[in-house]
JSON list of C-alpha atoms in Angstrom, two decimals:
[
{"chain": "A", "resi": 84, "resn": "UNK", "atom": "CA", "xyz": [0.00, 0.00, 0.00]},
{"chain": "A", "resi": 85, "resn": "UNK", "atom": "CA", "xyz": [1.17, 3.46, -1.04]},
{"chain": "A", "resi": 86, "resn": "UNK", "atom": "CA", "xyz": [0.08, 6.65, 0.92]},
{"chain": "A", "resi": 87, "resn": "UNK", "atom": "CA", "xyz": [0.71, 9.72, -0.90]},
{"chain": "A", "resi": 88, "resn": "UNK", "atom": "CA", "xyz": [-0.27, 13.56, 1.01]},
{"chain": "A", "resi": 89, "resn": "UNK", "atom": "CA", "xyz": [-1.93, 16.44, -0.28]},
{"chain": "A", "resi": 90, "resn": "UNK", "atom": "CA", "xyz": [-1.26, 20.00, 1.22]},
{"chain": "A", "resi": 91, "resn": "UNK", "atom": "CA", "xyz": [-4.55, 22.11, 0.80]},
{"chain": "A", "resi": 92, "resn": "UNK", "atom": "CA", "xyz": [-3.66, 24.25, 3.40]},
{"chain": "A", "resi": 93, "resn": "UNK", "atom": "CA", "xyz": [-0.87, 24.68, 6.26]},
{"chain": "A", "resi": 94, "resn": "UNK", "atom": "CA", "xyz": [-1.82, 22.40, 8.38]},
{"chain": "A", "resi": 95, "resn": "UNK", "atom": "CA", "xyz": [-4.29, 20.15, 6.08]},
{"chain": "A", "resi": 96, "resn": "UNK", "atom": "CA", "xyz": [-3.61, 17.17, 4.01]},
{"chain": "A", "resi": 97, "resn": "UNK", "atom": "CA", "xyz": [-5.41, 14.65, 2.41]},
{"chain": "A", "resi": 98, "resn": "UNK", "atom": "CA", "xyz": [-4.23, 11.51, 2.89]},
{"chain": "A", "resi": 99, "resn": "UNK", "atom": "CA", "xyz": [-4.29, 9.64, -0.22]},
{"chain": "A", "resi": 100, "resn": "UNK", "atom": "CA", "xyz": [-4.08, 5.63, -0.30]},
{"chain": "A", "resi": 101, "resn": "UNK", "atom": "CA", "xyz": [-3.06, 4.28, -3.81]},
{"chain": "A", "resi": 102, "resn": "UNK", "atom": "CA", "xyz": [-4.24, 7.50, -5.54]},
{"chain": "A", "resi": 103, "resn": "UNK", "atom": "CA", "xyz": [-7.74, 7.80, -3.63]},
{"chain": "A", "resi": 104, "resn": "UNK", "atom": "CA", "xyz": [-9.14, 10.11, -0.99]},
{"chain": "A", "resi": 105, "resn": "UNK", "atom": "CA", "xyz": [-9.26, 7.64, 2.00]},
{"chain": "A", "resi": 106, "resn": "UNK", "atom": "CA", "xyz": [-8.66, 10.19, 4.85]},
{"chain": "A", "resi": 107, "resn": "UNK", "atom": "CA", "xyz": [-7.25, 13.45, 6.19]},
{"chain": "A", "resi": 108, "resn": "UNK", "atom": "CA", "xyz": [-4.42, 14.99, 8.61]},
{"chain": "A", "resi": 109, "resn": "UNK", "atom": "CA", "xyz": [-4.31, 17.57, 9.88]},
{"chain": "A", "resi": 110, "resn": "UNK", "atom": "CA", "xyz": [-2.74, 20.01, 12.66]},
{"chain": "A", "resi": 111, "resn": "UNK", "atom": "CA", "xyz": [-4.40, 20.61, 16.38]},
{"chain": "A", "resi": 112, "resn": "UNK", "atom": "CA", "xyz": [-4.46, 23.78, 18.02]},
{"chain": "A", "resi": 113, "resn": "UNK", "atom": "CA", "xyz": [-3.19, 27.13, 17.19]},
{"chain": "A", "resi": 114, "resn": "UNK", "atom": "CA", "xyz": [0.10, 27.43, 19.51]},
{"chain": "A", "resi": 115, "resn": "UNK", "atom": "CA", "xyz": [3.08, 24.97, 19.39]},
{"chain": "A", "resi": 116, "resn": "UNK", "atom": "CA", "xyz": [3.66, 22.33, 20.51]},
{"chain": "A", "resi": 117, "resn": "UNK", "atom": "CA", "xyz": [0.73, 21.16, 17.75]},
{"chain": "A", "resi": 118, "resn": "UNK", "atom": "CA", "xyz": [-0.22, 17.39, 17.68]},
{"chain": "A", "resi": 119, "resn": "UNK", "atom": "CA", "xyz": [-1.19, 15.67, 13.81]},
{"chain": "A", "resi": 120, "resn": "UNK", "atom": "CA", "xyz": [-4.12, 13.44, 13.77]},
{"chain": "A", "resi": 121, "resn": "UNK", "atom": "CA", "xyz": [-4.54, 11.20, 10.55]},
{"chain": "A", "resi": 122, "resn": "UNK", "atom": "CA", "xyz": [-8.09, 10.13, 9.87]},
{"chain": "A", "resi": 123, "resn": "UNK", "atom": "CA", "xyz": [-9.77, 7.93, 8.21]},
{"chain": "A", "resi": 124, "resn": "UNK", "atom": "CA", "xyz": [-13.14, 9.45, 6.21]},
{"chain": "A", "resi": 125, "resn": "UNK", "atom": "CA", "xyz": [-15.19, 6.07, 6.49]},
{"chain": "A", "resi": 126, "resn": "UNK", "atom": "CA", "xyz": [-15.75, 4.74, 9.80]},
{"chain": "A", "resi": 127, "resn": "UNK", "atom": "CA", "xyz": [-14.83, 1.11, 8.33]},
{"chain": "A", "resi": 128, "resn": "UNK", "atom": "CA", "xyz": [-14.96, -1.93, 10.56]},
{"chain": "A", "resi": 129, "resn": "UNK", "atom": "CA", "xyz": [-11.39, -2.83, 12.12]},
{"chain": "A", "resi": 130, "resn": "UNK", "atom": "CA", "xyz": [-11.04, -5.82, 9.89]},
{"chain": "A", "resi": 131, "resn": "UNK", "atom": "CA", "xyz": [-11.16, -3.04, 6.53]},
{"chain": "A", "resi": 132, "resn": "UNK", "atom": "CA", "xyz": [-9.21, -0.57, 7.68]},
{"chain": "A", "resi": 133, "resn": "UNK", "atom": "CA", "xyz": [-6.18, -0.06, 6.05]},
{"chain": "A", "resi": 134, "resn": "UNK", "atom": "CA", "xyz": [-3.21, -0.84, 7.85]},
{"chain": "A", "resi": 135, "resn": "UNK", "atom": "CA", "xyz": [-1.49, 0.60, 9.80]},
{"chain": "A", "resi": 136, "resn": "UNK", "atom": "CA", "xyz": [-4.73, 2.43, 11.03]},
{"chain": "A", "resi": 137, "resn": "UNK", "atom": "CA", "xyz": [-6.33, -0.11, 14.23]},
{"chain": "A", "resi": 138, "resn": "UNK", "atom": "CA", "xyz": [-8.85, 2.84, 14.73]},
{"chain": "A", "resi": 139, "resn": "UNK", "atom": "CA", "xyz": [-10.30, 5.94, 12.85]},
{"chain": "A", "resi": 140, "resn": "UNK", "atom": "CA", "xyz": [-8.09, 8.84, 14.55]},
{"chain": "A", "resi": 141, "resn": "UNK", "atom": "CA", "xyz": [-4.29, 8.77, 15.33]},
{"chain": "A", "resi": 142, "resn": "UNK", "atom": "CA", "xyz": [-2.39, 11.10, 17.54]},
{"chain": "A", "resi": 143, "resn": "UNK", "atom": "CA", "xyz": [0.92, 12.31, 16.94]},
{"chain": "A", "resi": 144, "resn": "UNK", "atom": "CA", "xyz": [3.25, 14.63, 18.33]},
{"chain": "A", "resi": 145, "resn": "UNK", "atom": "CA", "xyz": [4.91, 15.89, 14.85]},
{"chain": "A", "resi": 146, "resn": "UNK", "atom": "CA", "xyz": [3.97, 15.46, 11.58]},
{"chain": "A", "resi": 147, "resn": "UNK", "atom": "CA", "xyz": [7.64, 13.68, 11.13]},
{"chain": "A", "resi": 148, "resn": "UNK", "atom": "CA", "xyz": [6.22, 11.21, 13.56]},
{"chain": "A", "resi": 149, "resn": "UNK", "atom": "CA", "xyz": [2.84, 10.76, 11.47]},
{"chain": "A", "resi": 150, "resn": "UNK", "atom": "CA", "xyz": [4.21, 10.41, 8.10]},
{"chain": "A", "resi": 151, "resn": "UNK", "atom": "CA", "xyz": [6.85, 7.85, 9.98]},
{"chain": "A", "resi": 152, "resn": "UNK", "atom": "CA", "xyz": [4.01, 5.95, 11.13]},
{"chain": "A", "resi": 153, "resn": "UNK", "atom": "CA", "xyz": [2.27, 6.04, 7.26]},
{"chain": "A", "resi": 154, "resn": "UNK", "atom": "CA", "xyz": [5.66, 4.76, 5.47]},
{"chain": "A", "resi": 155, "resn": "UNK", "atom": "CA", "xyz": [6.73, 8.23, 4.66]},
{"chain": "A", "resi": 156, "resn": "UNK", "atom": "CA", "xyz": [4.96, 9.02, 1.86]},
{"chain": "A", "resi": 157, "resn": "UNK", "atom": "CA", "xyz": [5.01, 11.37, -0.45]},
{"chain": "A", "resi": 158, "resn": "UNK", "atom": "CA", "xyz": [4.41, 15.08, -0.07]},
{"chain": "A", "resi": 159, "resn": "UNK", "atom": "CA", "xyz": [2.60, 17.48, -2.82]},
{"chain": "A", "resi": 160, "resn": "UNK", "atom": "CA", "xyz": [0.68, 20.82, -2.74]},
{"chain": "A", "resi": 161, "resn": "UNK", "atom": "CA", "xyz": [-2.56, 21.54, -4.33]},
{"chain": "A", "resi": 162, "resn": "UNK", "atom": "CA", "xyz": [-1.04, 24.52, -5.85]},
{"chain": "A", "resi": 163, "resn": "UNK", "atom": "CA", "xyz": [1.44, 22.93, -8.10]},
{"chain": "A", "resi": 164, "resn": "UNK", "atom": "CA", "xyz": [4.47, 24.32, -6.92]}
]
């Protein structure tokens, strides 16, 4: 499985799974230190989720951490810069 990020805004992504919308992250709170949360859009059954999600929201404390966690994918922008 290939996860691939969108940047719509700072501190927005989509979260792309072999080329489709399957989820979002995105940044909490408006001071540092921020957490990430990556989230799924469907509220699929464990057994369907895709791995490595076990539930529909993960925490992190960076977004280094996060995209770790995804198999560092691949960052683009919306903009096409």
């Amino acid at each position: 499985m290939t996860y691939s990020l969108i940047q719509l805004a700072p501190g927005a992504y989509d979260l792309l799974l072999n080329g489709e919308v399957m989820g979002s992250v995105v940044r909490n709170g408006s001071q540092q230190p921020y957490t990430w949360t990556a989230e799924l859009l469907e509220a699929l059954p464990r057994s369907k989720r895709p791995a490595p999600f076990k539930e529909i929201e993960h925490d992190f404390p960076t977004l280094e951490e996060l995209r770790n966690w995804l198999g560092n994918p691949a960052v683009k922008s919306n903009s096409g810069k």
